[in-house]
Short mmCIF file of C-alpha atoms in Angstrom, two decimals:
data_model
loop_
_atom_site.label_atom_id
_atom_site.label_comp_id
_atom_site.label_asym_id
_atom_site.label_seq_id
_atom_site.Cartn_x
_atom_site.Cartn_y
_atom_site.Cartn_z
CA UNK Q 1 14.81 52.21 -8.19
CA UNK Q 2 16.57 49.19 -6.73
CA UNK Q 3 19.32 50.16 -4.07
CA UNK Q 4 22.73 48.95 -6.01
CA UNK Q 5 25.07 48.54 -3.21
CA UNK Q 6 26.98 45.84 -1.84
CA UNK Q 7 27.20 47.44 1.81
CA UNK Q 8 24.46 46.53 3.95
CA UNK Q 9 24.77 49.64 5.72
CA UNK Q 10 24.09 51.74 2.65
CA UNK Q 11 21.07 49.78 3.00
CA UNK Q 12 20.24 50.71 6.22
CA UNK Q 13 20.75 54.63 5.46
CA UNK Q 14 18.16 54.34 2.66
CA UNK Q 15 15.90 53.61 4.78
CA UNK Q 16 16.50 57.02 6.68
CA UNK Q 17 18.05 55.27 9.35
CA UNK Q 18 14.26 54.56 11.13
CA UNK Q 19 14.38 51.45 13.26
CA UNK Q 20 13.80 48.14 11.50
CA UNK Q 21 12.62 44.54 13.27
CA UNK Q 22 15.59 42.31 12.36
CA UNK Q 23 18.24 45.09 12.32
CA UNK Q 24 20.43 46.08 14.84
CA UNK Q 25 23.07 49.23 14.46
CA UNK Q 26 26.15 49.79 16.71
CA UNK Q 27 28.88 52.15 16.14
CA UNK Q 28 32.23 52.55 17.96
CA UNK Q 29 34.89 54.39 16.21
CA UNK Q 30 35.55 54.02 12.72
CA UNK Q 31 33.52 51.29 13.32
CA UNK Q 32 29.62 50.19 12.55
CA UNK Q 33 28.14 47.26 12.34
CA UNK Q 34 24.71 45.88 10.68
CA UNK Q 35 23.61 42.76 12.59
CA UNK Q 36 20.56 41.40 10.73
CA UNK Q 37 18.78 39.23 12.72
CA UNK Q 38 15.58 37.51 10.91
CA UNK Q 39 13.96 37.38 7.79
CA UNK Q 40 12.22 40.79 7.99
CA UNK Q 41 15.20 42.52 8.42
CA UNK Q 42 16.75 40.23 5.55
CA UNK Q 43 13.94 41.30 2.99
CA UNK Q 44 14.36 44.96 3.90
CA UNK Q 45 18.21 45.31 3.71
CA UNK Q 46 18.60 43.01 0.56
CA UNK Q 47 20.81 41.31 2.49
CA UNK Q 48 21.02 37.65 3.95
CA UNK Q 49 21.00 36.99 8.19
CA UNK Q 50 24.20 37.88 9.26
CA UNK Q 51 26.90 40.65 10.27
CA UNK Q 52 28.40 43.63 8.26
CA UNK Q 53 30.80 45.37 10.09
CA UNK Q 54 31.98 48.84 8.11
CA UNK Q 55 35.45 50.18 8.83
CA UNK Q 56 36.00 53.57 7.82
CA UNK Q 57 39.60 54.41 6.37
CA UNK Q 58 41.77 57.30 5.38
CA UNK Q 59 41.68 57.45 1.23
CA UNK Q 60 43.48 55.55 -0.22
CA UNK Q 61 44.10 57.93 -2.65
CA UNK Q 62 46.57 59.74 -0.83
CA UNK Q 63 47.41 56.87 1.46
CA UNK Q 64 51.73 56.18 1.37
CA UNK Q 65 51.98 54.66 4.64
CA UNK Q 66 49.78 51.54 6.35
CA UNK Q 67 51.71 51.48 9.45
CA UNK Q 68 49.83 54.05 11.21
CA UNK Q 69 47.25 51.46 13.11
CA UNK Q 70 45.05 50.71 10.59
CA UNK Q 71 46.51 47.25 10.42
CA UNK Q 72 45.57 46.42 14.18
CA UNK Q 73 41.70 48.22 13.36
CA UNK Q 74 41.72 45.60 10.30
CA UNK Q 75 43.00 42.44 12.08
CA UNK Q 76 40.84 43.18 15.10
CA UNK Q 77 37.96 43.35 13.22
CA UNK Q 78 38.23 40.30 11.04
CA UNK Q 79 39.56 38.60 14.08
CA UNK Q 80 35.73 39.18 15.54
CA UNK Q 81 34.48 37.17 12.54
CA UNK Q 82 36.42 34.19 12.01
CA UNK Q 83 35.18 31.39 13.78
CA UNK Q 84 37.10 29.50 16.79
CA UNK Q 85 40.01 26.38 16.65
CA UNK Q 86 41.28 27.88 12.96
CA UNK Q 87 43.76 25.75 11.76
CA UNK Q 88 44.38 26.44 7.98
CA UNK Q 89 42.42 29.18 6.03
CA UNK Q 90 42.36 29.52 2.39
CA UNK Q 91 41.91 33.40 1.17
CA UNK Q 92 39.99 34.19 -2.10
CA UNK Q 93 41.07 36.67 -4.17
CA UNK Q 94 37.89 37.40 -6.65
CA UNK Q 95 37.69 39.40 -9.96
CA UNK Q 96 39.39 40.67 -13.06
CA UNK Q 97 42.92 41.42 -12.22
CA UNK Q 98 42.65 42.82 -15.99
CA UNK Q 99 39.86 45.57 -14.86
CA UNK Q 100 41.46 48.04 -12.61
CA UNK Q 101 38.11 48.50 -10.35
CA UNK Q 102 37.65 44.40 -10.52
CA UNK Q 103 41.51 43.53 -9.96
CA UNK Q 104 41.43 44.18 -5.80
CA UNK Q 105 41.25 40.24 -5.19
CA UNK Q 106 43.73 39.13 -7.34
CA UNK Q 107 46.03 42.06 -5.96
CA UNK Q 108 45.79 41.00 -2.70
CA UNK Q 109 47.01 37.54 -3.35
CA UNK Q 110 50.03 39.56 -4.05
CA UNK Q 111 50.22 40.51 -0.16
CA UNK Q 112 49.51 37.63 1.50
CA UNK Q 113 51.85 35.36 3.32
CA UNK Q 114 50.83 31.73 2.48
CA UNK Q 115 52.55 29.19 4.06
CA UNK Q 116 50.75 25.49 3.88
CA UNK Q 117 53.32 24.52 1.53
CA UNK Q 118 55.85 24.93 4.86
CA UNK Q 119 57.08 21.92 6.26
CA UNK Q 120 57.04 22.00 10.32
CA UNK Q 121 60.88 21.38 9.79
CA UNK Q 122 61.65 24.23 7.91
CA UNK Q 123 59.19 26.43 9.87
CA UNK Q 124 61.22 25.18 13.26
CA UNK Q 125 64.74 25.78 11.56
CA UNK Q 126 63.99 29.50 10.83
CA UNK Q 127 62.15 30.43 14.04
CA UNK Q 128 58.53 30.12 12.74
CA UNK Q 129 57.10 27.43 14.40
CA UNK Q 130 54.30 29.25 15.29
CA UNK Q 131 53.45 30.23 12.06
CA UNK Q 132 49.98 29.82 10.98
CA UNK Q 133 48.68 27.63 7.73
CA UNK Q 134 47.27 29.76 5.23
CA UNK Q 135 46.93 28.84 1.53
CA UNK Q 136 45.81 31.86 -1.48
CA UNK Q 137 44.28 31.38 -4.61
CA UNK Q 138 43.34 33.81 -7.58
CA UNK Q 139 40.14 32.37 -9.17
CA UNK Q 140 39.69 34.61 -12.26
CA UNK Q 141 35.89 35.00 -13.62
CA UNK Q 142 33.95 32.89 -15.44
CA UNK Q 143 34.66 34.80 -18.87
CA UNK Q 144 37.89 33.83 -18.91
CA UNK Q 145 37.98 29.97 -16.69
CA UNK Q 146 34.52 28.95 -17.76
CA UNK Q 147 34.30 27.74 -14.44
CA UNK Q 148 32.39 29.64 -11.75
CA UNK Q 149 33.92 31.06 -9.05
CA UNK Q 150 32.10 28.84 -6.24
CA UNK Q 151 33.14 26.12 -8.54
CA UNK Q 152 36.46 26.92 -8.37
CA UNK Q 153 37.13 27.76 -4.20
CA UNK Q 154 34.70 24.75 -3.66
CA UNK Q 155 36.65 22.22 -5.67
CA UNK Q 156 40.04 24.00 -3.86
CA UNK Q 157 38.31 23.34 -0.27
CA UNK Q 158 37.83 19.93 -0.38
CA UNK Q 159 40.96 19.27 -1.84
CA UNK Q 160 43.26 21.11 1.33
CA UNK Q 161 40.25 21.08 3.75
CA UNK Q 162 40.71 24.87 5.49
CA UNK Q 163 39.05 25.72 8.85
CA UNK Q 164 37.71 28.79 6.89
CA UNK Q 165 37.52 30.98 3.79
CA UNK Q 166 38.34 34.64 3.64
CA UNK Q 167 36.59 35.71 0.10
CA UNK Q 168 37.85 39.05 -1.11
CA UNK Q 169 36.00 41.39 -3.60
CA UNK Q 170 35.24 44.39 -4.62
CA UNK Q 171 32.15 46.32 -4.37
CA UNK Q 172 29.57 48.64 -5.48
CA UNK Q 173 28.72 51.53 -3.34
CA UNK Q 174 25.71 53.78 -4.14
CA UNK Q 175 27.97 56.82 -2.62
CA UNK Q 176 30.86 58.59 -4.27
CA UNK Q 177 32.37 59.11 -0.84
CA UNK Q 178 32.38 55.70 0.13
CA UNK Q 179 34.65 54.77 -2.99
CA UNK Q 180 38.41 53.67 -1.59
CA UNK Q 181 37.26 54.77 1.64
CA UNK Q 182 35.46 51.58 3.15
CA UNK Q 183 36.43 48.08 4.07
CA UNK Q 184 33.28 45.95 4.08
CA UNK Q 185 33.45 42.58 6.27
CA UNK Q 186 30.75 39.81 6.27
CA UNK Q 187 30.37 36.37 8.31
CA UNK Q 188 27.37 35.54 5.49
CA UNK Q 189 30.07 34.60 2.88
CA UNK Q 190 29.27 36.67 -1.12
CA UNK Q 191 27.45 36.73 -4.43
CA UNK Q 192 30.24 37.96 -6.59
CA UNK Q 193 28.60 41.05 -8.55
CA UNK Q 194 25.85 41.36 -6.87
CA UNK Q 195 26.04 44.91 -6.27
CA UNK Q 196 26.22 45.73 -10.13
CA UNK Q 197 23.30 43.18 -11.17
CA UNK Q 198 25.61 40.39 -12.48
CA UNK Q 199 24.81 37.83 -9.80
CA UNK Q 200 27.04 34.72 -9.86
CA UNK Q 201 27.24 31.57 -7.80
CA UNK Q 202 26.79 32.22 -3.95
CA UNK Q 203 30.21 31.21 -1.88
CA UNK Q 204 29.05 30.93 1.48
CA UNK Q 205 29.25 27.86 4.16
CA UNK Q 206 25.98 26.43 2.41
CA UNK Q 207 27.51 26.16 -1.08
CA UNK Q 208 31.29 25.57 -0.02
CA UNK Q 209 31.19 23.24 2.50
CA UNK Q 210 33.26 26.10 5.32
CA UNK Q 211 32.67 29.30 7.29
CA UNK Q 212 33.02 32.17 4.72
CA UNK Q 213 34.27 35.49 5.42
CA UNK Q 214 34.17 38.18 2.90
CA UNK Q 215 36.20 41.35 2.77
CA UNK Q 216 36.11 44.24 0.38
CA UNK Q 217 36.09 47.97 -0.02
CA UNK Q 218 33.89 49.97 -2.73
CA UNK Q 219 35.64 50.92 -6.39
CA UNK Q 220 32.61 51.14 -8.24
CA UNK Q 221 28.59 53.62 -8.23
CA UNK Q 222 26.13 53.15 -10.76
CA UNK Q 223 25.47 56.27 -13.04
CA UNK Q 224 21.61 55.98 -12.48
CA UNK Q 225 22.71 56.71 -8.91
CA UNK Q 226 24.23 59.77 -10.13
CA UNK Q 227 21.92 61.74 -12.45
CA UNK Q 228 18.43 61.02 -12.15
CA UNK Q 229 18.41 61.79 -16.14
CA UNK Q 230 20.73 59.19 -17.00
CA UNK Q 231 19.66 56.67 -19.74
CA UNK Q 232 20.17 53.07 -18.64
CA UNK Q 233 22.42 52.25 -15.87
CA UNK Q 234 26.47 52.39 -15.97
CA UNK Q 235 28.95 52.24 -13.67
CA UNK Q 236 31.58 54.50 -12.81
CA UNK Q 237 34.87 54.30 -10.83
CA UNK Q 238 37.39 57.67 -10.06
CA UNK Q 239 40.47 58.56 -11.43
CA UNK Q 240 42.71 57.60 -8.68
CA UNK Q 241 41.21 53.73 -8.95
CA UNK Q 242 44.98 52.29 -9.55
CA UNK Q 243 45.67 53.78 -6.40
CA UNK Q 244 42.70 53.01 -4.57
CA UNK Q 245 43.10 49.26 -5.92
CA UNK Q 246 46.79 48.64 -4.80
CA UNK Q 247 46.63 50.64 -1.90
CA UNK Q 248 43.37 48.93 -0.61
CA UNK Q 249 44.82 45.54 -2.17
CA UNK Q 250 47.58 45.89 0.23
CA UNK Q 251 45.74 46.71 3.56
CA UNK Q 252 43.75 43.86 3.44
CA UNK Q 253 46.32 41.59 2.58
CA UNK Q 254 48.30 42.89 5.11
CA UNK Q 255 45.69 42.97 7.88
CA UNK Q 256 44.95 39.31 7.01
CA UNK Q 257 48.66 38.29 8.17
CA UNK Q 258 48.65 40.16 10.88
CA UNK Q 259 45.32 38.69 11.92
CA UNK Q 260 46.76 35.06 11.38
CA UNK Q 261 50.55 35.76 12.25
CA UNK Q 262 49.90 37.34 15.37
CA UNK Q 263 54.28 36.24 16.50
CA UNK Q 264 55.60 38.61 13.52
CA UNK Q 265 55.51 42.32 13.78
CA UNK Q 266 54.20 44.25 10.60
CA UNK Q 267 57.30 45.50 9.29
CA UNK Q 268 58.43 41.94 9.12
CA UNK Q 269 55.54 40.33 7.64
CA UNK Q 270 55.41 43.43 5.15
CA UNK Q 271 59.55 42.07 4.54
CA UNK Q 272 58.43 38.27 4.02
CA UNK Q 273 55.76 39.27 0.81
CA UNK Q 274 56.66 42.69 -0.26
#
């Protein structure tokens, strides 16, 4: 049966956890990360070259409060990913905002801080001038634009020219317990529904021109995963998933400005977009 997961180290696990030429494991923490190094390791993962670094999280399910250090785990670990001399990044958000287990990108546009549109002025005249160049889009899917995705954050790159791209998803787990409980990060850029068999355009450096950075946390498991008597293959997403989505939705938007806008404090950067 083919492994339907987006998180490389669900990958890893099925696979018993023996050692594999091309993959190396480290764990700290809430922290593990999957560096694949070659093509081996590529074919047996299902995954490209590259790092996956897992972060393991509180539920969001009963999450009410983000201040409690997660923020700093978040921004430190993207902070590990993005490449050097940043001086404008564009975030991503991906999906259906009209499908609760699909709407995590577009609901984290709703938490980010973008400021490109800033003039240095204005940024100088309200104490900001340190404040960092980031610009947010919400790209819909292709049912809806017609466009592709990669069609869409490529055309948006060239146009404002960012250092980097942070793309953010959601994902498919192949574990009930990973579901709202997991923030995925990836240096390799995506494949937008991959992890449920509806592969689209690849965003990556290759196909967008940029480093691309990919965040996401696990709404949905496949029902063939589930029951090994179940007819065809569904997917499935718990009850909580509006809480899971916002909740989620707003760490990583919030980790991402704290990442960027490392002269405000949280409380005031959670003031500026809340």
């Amino acid at each position: 049966m083919q492994n339907r997961t987006d998180l490389a180290l669900e990958s890893y696990e099925s696979h018993e956890q023996t050692a594999i030429d091309g993959v190396i494991v480290s764990e700290s923490n809430n922290v593990t990360t999957v560096k694949i190094t070659n093509e081996n390791g590529a074919e047996k993962l299902s995954k490209p070259i590259g790092s996956y670094v897992t972060l393991r999280v509180n539920s969001f399910v009963n999450d009410t409060d983000i201040f409690d250090g997660r923020l700093d785990e978040f921004s430190a670990v993207l902070r590990s990913l993005l490449p050097e001399g940043l001086d404008c990044v564009l975030v991503a958000g991906l999906g259906n905002k009209n499908i609760t287990a699909d709407s995590l990108g577009p609901k984290v546009n709703n938490y980010i801080l973008s400021t490109r549109h800033i003039p240095e002025e204005l940024k100088k005249a309200s104490g900001f001038e340190n404040l960092f160049s980031v610009a947010s889009i919400e790209t819909g899917v292709l049912g809806e634009t017609g466009i592709e995705t990669a069609e869409i954050i490529r055309g948006v790159a060239s146009q404002i020219k960012p250092s980097c791209i942070i793309a953010v998803d959601a994902l498919a787990a192949s574990s009930m317990e990973r579901l709202g409980t997991t923030v995925q990060f990836s240096d390799v850029g995506i494949s937008p529904g991959s992890g449920v068999g509806n592969h689209r355009h690849e965003i990556s450096e290759k196909t967008v021109g940029v480093p691309v950075i990919s965040v996401g946390i696990p709404t949905v498991v496949s029902t063939s995963l589930l029951s090994s008597g179940a007819q065809g293959e569904a997917y499935v997403t718990p009850r909580e998933i509006d809480r899971i989505s916002e909740q989620g939705a707003k760490l990583i938007g919030m980790g991402i400005n704290v990442c960027l806008q490392r002269g405000i404090s949280c409380e005031d950067l959670y003031a500026l977009v809340g």
